[in-house]
Coordinates of C-alpha atoms and ligand atoms in Angstrom, one line a residue:
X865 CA -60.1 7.1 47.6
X866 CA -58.1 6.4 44.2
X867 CA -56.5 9.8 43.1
X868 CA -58.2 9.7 39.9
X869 CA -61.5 9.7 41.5
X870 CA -64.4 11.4 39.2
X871 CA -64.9 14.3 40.7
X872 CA -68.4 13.8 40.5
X873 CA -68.1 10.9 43.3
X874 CA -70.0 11.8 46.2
X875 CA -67.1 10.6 48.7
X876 CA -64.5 12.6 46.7
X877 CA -66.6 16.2 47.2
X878 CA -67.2 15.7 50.8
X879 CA -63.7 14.7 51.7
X880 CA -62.6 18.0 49.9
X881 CA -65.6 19.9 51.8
X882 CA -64.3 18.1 55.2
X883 CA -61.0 17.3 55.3
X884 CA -58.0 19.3 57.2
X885 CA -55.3 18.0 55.6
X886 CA -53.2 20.9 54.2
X887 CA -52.3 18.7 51.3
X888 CA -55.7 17.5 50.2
X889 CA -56.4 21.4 50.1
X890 CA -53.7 22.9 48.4
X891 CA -54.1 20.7 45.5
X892 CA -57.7 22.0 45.5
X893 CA -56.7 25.6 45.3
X894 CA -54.1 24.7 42.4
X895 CA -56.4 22.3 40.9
X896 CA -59.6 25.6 40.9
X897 CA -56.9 28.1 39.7
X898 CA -55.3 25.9 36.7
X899 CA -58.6 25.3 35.6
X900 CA -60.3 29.1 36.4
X901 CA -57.3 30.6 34.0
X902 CA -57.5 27.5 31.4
X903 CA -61.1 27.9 30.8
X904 CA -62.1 31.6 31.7
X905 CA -58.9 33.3 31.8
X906 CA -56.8 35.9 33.8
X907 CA -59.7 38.6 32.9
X908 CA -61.6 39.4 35.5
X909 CA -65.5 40.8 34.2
X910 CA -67.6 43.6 36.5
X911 CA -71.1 43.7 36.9
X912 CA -72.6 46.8 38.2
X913 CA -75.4 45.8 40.0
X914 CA -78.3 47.8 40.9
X915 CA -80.8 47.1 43.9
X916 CA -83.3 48.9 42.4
X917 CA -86.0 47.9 44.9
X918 CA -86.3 46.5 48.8
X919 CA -89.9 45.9 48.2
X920 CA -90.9 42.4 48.6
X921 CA -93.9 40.2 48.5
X922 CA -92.2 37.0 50.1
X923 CA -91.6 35.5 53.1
X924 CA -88.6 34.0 52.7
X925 CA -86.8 33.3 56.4
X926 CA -83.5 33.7 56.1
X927 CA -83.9 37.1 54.5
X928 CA -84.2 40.8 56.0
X929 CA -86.5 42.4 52.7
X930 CA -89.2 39.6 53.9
X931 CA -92.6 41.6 53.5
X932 CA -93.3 40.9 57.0
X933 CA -90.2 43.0 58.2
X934 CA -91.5 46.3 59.3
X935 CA -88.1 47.3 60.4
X936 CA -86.8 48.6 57.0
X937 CA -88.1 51.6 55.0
X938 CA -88.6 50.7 51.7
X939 CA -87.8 52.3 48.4
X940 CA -88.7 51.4 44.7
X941 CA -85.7 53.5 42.4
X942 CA -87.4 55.1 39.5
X943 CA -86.4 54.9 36.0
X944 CA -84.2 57.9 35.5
X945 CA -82.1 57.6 38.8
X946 CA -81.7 53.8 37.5
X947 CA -80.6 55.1 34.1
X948 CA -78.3 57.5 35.8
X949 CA -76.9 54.4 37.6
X950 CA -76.9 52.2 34.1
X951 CA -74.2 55.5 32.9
X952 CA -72.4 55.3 35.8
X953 CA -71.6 51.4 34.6
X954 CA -70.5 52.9 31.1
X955 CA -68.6 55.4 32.5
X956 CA -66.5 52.7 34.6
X957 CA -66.1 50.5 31.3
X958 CA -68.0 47.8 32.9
X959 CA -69.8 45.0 30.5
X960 CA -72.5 44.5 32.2
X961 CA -75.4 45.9 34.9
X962 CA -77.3 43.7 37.1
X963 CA -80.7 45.0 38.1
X964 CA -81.7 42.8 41.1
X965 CA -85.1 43.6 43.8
X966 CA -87.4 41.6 46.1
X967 CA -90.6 40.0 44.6
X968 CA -92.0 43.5 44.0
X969 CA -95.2 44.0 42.1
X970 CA -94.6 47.4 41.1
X971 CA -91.4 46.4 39.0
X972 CA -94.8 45.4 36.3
X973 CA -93.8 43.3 32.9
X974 CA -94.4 46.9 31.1
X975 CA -92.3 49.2 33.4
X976 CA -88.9 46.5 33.4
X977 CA -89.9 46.0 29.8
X978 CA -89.4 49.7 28.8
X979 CA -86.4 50.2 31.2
X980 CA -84.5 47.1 29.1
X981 CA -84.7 48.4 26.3
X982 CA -83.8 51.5 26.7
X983 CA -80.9 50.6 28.2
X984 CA -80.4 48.3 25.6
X985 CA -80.7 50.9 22.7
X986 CA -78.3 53.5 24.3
X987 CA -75.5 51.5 25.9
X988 CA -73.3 48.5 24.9
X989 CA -74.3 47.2 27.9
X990 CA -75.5 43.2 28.6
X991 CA -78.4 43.3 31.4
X992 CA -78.9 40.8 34.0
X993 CA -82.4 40.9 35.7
X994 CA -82.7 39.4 39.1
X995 CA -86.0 40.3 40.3
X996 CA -86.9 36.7 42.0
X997 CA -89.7 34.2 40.6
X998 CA -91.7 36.1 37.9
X999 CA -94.6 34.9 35.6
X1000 CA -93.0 32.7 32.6
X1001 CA -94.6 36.1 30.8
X1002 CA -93.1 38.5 31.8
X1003 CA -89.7 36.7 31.5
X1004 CA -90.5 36.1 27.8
X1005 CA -91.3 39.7 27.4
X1006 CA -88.2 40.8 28.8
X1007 CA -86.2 37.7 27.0
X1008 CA -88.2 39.7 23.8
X1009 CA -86.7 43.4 25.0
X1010 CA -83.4 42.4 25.1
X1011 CA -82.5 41.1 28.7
X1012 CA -79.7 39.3 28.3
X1013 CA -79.2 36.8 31.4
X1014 CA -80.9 36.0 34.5
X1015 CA -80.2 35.6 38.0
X1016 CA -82.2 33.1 40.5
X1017 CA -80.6 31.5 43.2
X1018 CA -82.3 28.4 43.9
X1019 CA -80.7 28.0 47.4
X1020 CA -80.6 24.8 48.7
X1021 CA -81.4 21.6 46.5
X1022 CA -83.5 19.7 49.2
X1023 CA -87.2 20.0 48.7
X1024 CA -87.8 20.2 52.2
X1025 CA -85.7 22.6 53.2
X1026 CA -86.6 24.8 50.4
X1027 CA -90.1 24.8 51.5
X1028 CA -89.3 25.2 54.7
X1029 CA -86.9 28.4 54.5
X1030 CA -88.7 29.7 51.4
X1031 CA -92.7 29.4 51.8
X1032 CA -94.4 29.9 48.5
X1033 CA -98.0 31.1 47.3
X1034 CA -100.2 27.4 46.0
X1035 CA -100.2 26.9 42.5
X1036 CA -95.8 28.7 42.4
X1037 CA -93.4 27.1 40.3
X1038 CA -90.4 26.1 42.3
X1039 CA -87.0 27.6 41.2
X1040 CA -85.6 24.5 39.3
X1041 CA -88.6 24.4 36.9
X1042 CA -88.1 28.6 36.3
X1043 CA -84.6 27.9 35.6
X1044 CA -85.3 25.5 32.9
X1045 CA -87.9 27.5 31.6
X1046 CA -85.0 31.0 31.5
X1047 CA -82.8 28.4 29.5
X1048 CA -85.2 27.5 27.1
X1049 CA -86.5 31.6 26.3
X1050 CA -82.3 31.7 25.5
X1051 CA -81.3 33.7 28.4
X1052 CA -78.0 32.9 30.1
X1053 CA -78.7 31.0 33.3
X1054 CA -77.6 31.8 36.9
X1055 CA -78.4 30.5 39.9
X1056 CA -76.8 29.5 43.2
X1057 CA -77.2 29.0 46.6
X1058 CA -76.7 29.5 50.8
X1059 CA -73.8 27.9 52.5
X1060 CA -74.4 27.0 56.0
X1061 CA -78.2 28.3 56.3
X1062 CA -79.7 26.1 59.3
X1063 CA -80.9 23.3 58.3
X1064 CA -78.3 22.6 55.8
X1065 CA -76.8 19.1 55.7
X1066 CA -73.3 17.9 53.6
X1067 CA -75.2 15.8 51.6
X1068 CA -77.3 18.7 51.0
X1069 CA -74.4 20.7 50.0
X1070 CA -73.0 18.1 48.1
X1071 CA -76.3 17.8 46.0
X1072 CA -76.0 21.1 45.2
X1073 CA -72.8 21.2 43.9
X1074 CA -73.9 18.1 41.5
X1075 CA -77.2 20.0 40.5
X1076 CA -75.2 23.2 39.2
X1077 CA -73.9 20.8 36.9
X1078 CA -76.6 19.4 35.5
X1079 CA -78.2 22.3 35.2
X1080 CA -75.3 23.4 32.8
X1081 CA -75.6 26.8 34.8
X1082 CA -73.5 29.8 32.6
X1083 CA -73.1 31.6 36.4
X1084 CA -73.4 30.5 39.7
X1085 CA -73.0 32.7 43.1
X1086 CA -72.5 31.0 46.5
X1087 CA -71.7 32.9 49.7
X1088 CA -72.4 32.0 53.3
X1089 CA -75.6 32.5 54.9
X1090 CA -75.4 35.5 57.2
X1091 CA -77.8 35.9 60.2
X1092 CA -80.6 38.5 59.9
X1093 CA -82.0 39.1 63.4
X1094 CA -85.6 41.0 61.6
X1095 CA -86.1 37.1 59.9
X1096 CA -87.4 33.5 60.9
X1097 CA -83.8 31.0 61.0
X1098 CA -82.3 35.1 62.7
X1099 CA -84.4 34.7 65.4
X1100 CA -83.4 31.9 67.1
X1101 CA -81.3 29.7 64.3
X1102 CA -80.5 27.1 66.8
X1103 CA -84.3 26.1 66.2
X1104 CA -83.4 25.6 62.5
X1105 CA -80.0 23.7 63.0
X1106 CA -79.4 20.0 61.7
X1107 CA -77.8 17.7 64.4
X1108 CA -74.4 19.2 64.8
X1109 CA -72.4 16.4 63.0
X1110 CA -74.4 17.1 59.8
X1111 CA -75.4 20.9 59.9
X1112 CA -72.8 22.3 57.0
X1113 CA -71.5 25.7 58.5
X1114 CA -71.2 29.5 57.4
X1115 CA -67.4 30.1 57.1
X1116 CA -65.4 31.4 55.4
X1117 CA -62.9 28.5 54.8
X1118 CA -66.2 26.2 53.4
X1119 CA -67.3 29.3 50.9
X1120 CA -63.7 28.8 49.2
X1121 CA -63.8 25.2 49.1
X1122 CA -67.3 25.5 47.6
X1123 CA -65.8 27.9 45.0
X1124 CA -63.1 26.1 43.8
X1125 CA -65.3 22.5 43.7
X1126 CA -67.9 24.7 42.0
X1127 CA -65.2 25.6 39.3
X1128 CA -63.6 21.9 38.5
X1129 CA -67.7 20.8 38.2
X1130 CA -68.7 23.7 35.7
X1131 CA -65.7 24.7 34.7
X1132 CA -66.4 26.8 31.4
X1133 CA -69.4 29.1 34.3
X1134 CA -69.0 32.6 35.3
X1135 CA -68.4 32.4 38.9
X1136 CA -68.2 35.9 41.1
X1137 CA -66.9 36.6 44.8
X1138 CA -69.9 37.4 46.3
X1139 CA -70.6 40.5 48.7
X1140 CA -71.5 38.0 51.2
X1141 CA -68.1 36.4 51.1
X1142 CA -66.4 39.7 51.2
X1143 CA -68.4 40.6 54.2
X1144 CA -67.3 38.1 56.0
X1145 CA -63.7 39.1 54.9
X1146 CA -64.0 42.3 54.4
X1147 CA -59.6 42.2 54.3
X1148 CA -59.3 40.1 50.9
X1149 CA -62.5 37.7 51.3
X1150 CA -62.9 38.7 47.4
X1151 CA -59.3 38.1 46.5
X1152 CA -58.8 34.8 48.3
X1153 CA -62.2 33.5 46.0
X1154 CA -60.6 35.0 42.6
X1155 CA -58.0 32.7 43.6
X1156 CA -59.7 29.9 44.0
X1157 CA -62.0 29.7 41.2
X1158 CA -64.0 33.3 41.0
X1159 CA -63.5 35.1 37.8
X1160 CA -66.3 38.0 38.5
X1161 CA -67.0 40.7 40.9
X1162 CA -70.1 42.6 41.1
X1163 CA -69.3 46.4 41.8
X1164 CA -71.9 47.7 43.5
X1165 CA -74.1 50.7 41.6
X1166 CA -77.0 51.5 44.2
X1167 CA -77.4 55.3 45.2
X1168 CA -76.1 55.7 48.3
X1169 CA -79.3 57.2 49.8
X1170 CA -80.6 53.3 49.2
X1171 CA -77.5 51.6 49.8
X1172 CA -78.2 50.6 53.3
X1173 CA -81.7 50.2 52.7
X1174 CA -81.7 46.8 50.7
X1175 CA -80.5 44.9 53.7
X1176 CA -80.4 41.3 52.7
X1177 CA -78.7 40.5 55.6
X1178 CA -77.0 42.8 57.9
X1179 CA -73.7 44.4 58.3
X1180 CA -73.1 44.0 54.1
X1181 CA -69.7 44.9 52.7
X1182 CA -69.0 48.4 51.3
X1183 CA -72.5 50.1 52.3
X1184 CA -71.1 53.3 52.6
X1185 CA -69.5 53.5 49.4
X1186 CA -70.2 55.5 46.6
X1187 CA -70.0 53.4 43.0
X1188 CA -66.9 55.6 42.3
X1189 CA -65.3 54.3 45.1
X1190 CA -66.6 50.7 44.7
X1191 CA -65.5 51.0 41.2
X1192 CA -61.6 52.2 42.6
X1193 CA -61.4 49.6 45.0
X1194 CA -62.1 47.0 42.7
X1195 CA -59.9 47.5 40.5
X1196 CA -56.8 48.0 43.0
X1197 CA -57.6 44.2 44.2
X1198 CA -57.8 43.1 40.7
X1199 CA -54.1 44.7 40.1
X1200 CA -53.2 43.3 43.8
X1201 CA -53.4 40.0 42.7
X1202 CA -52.0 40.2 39.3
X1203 CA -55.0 40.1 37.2
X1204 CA -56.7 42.1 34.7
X1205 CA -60.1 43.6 34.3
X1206 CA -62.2 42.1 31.4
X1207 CA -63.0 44.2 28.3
X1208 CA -66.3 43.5 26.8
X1209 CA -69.7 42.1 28.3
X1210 CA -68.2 38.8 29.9
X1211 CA -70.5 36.4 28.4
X1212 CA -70.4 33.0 30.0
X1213 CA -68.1 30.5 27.4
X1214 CA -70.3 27.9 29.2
X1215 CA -73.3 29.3 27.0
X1216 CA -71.1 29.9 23.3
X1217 CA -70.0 26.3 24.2
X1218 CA -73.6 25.0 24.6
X1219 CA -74.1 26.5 20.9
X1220 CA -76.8 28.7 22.3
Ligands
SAH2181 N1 -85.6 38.5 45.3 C1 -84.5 38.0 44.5 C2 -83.2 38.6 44.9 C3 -82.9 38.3 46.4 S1 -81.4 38.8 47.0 C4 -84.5 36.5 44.6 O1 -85.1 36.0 45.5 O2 -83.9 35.9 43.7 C5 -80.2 37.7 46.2 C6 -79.7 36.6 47.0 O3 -79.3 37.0 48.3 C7 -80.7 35.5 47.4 O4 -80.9 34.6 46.3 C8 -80.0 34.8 48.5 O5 -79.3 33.6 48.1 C9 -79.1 35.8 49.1 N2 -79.5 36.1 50.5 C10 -80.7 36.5 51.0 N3 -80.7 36.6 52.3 C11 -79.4 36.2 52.7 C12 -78.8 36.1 54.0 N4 -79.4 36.3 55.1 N5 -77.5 35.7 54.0 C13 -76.8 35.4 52.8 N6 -77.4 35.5 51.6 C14 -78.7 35.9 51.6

């Protein structure tokens, strides 16, 4: 492989996915960093986020809010203990709150609407919506009340396995098709995906990393599947495996090297260390991914009463934490490692750059 390979060349991205050699990986890690404080900077930008419901119509198989899961009590936040979570952001001086639920019906075009713009017209504050595959509609409406970005992972890039891990209702659009339709109502676009979810093959991996570039993402999350015993792949993911020589898997060490390819590919994209990333290194998982291409962390904002209720998968980082004390320990990691917190909202430059 010449040194100067694109880095767009399929053999180039798995070798750095694959190889062991210490040398091949260190100048990864430099390469990630050089171009993390180049592009985005030394500022590190917070996101409150806020789970605001468990509820979920879907049955999605790797994840424990599937509506079939009878095992979790569900809850659906209403608008003022939300709003007292949207002040808890501004108190904190972060730029940004992230309101993010399963496919949940009562979360109606009106009620998120409303709840936009109000927060809209009383803080600074940029809002993120993640609240899964919604009607073209009501995204437009909330585009129209002043939602500001919006998150959809779209998980793995091969149809099949999408289909298979993720079974939709006739008639849905898949993900890629919503997330060219969020670009074109102007909100900033993030998506992202699983690494090591059975099933998942390198050149499925390495397809991914591709399409985040051509979907000019402005944000993209990645963290490692984690294995939710009340879900399908839980159950028994040995049924769900790819042959063992292709199955891409769920460590640690692969979510950095994904992060820091992830970076050099779309370099000028907000990029967080992901809960699920920390979970699995609860020491300095988050740390270790600032350093390798992250520039975001999401603080998280739920009450605590819910905290442990919006079990995604199990055993998630910091679930007994108040936001206070999410907010302190944050900001100690960001010192730790020599960095600063971000003033402002933290818009993507990916999207300024795009001229959008
Ligand atoms: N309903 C929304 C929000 C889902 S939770 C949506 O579907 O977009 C946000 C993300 O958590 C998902 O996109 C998925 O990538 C991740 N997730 C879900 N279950 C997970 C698991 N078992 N392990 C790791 N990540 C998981």
């Amino acid at each position: 492989m010449p040194v100067d390979a694109p880095i767009t060349d399929r053999s180039w991205l798995h070798q750095r996915l694959t190889s062991d050699d210490p040398a091949i990986l260190d100048d990864l890690w430099q390469r990630a960093d050089a171009c993390r404080r180049a592009e985005v900077g030394d500022a590190i930008h917070l996101r409150g986020l806020i789970e605001i419901s468990n509820h979920c119509t879907r049955h999605c198989a790797y994840c424990g809010l599937h509506v079939a899961n009878r095992a979790i009590q569900r809850y659906c936040m209403d608008d003022d203990e939300i709003m007292a979570s949207v002040a808890q952001a501004v108190d904190f001086g972060y730029g940004t709150v992230v309101l993010q639920a399963g496919e949940d019906p009562r979360l109606t075009k009106d009620r998120i609407s409303a709840l936009v713009e109000r927060i809209k017209t009383t803080t600074p504050l940029a809002v993120t919506l993640s609240l899964g595959e919604r009607h073209e509609e009501e995204l437009r409406a909330w585009r129209s009340a002043g939602a500001d970005r919006y998150l959809l992972r779209f998980e793995t890039s091969n149809p099949d396995l999408f289909e298979r891990i993720h079974p939709r209702p006739p008639g849905a659009p898949d993900r890629l098709t919503l997330l060219r339709s969020l670009r074109a109502l102007g909100y900033e676009v993030g998506s992202g995906v699983m690494i090591g979810i059975p099933g998942q093959r390198w050149d499925d991996l390495i397809d991914d990393l591709l399409t985040f570039r051509d979907l000019d993402l402005d944000m993209i999350g990645v963290g490692p599947w984690l294995s939710h015993p009340e879900t399908a792949i839980g159950a028994d993911p040995a049924a769900w495996m790819a042959p063992a020589d292709q199955q891409v898997p769920n460590t640690e060490d692969l979510v950095y090297r994904v992060i820091a390819l992830t970076r050099l590919l779309c370099p000028a994209a907000n990029i967080p260390a992901t809960s699920a990333l920390a979970t699995i290194n609860t020491v300095n998982g988050r740390e270790q991914g600032l350093q390798r291409g992250a520039n975001i962390l999401m603080p998280n904002l739920t009450p605590i009463t819910y905290r442990a209720l919006y079990q995604i998968y199990p055993g998630k980082a910091c679930i007994d934490e108040t936001g206070t004390q999410c907010n302190a320990c944050m900001r100690g990691r960001i010192g730790r490692i020599g960095r600063h917190v971000g003033s402002g909202r933290g818009d993507a430059p990916n999207r300024s750059r795009r001229g959008a």
